[in-house]
GROMACS .gro file of C-alpha atoms in nm:
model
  179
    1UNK     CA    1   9.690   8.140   6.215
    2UNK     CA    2   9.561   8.364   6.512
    3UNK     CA    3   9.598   8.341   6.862
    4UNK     CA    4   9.356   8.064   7.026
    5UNK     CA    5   9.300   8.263   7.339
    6UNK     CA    6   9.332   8.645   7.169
    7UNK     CA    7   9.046   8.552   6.920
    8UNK     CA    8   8.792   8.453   7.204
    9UNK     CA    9   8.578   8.805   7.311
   10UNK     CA   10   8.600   8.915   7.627
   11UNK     CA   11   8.219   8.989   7.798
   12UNK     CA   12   8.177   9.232   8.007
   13UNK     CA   13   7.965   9.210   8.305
   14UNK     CA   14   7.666   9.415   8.397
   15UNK     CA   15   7.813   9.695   8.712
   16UNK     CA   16   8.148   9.743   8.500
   17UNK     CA   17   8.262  10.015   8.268
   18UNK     CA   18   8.534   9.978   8.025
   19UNK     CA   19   8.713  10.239   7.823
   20UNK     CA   20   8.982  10.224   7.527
   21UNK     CA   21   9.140  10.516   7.420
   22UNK     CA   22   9.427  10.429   7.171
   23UNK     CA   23   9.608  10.180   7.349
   24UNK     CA   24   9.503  10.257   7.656
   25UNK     CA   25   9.230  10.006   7.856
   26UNK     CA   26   9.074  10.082   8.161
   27UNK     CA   27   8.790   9.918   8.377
   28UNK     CA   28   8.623  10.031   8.701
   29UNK     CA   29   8.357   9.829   8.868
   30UNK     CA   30   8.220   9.743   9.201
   31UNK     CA   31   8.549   9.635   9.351
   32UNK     CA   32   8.756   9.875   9.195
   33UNK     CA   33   8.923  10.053   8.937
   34UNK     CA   34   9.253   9.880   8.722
   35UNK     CA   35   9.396   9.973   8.414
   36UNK     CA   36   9.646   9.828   8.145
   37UNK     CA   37   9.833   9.928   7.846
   38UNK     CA   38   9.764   9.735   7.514
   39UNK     CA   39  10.076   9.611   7.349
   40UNK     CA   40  10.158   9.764   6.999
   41UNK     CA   41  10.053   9.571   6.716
   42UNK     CA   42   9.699   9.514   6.915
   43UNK     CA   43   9.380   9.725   6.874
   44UNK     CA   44   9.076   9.673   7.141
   45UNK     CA   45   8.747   9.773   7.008
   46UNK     CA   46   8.440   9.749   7.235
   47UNK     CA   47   8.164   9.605   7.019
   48UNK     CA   48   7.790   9.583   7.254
   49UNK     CA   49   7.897   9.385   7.543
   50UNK     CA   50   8.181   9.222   7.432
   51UNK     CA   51   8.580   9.365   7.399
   52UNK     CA   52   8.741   9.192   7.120
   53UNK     CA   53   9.097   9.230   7.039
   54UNK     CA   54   9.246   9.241   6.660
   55UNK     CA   55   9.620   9.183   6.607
   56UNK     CA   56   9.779   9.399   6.308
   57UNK     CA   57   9.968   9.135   6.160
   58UNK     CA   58   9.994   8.725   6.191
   59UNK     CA   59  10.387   8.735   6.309
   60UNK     CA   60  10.456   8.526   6.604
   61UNK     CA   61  10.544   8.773   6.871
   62UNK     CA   62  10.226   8.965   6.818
   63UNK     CA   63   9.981   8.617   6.823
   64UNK     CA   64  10.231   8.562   7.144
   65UNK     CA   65  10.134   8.924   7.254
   66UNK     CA   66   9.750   8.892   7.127
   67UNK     CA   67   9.670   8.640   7.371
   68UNK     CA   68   9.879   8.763   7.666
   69UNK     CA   69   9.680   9.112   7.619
   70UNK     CA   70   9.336   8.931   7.632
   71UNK     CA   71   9.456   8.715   7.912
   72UNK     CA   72   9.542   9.011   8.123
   73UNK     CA   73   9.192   9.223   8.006
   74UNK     CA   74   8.968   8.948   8.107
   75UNK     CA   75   9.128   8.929   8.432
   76UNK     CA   76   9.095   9.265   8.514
   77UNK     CA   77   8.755   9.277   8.397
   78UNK     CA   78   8.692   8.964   8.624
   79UNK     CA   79   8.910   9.137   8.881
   80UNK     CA   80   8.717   9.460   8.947
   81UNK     CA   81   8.389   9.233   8.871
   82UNK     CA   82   8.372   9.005   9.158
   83UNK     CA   83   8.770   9.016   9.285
   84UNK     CA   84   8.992   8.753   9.379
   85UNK     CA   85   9.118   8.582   9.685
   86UNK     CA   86   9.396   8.338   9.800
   87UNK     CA   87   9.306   8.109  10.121
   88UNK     CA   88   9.652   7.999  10.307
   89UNK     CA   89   9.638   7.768  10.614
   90UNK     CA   90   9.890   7.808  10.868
   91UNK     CA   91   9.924   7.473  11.002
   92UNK     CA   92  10.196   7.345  11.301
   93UNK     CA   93  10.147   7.373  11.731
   94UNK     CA   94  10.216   7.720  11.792
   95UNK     CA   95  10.188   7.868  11.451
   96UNK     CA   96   9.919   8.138  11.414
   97UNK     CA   97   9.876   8.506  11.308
   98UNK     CA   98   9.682   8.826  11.403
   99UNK     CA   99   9.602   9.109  11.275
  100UNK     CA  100   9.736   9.433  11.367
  101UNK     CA  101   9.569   9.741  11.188
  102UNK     CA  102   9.605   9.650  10.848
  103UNK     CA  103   9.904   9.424  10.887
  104UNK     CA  104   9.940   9.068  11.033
  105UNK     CA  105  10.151   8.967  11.294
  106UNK     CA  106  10.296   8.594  11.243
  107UNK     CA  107  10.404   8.356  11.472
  108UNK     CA  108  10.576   8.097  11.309
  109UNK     CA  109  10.859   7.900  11.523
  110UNK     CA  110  11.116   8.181  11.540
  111UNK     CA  111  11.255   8.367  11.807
  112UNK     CA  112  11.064   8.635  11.671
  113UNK     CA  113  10.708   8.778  11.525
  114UNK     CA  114  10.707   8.877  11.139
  115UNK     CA  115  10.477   9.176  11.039
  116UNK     CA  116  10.373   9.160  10.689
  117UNK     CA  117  10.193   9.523  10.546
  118UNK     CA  118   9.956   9.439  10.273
  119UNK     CA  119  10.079   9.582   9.926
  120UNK     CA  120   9.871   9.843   9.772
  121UNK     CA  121   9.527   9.753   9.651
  122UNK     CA  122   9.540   9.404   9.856
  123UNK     CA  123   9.376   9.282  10.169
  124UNK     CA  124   9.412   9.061  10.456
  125UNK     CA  125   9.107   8.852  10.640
  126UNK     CA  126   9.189   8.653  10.926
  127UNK     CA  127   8.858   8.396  11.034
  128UNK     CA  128   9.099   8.292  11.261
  129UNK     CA  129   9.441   8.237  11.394
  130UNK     CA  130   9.545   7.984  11.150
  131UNK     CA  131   9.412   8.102  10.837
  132UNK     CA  132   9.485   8.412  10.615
  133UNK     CA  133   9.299   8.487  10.368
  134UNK     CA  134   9.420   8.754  10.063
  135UNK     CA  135   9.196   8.967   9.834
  136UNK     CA  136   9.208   9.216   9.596
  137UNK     CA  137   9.135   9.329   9.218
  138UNK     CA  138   9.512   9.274   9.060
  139UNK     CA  139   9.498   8.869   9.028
  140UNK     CA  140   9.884   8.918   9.019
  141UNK     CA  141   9.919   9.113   9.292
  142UNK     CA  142   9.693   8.892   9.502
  143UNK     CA  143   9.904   8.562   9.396
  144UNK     CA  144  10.201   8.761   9.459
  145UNK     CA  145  10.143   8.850   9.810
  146UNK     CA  146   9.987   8.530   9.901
  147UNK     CA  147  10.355   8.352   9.759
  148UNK     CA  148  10.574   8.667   9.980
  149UNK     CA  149  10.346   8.509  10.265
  150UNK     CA  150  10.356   8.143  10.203
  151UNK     CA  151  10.751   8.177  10.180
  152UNK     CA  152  10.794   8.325  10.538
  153UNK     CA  153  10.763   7.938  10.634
  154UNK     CA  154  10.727   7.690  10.358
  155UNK     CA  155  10.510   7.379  10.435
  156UNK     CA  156  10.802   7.115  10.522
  157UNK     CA  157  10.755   6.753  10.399
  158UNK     CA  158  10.771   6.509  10.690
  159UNK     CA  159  10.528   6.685  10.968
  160UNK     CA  160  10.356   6.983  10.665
  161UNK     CA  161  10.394   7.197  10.937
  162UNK     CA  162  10.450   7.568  10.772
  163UNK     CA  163  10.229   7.820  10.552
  164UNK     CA  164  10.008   7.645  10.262
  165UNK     CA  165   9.761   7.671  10.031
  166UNK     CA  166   9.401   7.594  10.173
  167UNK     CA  167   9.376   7.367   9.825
  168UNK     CA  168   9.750   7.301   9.831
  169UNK     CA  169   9.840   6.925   9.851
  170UNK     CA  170  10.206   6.871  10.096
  171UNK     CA  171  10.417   6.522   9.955
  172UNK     CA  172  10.460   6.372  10.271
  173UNK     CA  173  10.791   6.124  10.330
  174UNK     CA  174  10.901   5.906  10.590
  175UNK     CA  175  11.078   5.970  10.865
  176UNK     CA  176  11.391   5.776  11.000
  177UNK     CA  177  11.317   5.401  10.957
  178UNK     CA  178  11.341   5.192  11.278
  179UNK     CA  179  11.442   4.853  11.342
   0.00000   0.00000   0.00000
C-alpha cells in the first residue's frame, strides 16, 4: 500500500527547470530559485514533464515520508512557478501600517509603533493603510510571516478589531447583556 499523495506525479510547468542529483532537488523559475533535500528511502526521477517519486520500501515511515517529500516538491515547483501570497486586513479606528523601506511600520493601539523586517526571500505590499499583503516563493515561509504578523494583534472577538486574514472568518460574541 503506497502513499495516496507520493504516487500522484508532479508536472512541471513550462518557464521552470528542475534538477535531481542524488537526493538533492532543485527548481528555479520565473519567481525564483528554491531547493530541498529528498528524504532517504525516496528516489525522484524526472520522466518528460512530470517528477515522480518512488519509495524504496512499503514501511510506514517512508509512505509517511513519500508523501511529505511530494507535498513539499510540488509546492516549490508551484512556488517559483507563479508564487504565493497571504492578504491580512488590519481592521479597528486607528489601526493601520506603512511601509518604511522594506519594512512596515504598524500602528496598532499601543503606546508604540512595531517595525516588522521581512524574512529573507519574502515581501511586503501595502494597497493601503489597512491591508498587508505577503509574497514570496517558500509557501512556509510566506504563511509563517503572515502568522509572526497576524500575532502582533490578534483579531479580538466582541468588536474583531486586530490583524486578520482577508478570507479569515472572526466568531463574534455578545457583549454585557442589559436590562
Amino acid at each position: 500500500m503506497a502513499s495516496h499523495i507520493g504516487k500522484l506525479p508532479v508536472t512541471i510547468p513550462a518557464g521552470v527547470e528542475v534538477k535531481i542529483e542524488g537526493q538533492n532537488f532543485s527548481a528555479k523559475g520565473p519567481k525564483g530559485s528554491d531547493s530541498f533535500v529528498i528524504p532517504e528511502g525516496i528516489t525522484g526521477k524526472v520522466e518528460g514533464n512530470e517528477i515522480v517519486l518512488v519509495p524504496a520500501d512499503d514501511l510506514r515511515p517512508t509512505r509517511a515520508k513519500h508523501g511529505l517529500a511530494r507535498a513539499i516538491i510540488a509546492s516549490m515547483v508551484k512556488g517559483v512557478h507563479e508564487g504565493y501570497a497571504k492578504t491580512l486586513d488590519i481592521v479597528g479606528t486607528g489601526y493601520r501600517a506603512q511601509l518604511k523601506g522594506k519594512s512596515i511600520e504598524f500602528s496598532l493601539g499601543y503606546s508604540h509603533t512595531i517595525t516588522v523586517d521581512p524574512p529573507e526571500g519574502i515581501e511586503f505590499e501595502l494597497p493601503n493603510a489597512n491591508q498587508v499583503i505577503v509574497k514570496g516563493t517558500d509557501k512556509q515561509a510566506v504563511g509563517q510571516a503572515a502568522a509572526n504578523i497576524r500575532k502582533l494583534r490578534a483579531p479580538e472577538p466582541y468588536k474583531g478589531k486586530g490583524i486578520k486574514y482577508s478570507d479569515e472568518h472572526i466568531l463574534r460574541k455578545a457583549g454585557k447583556a442589559g436590562k
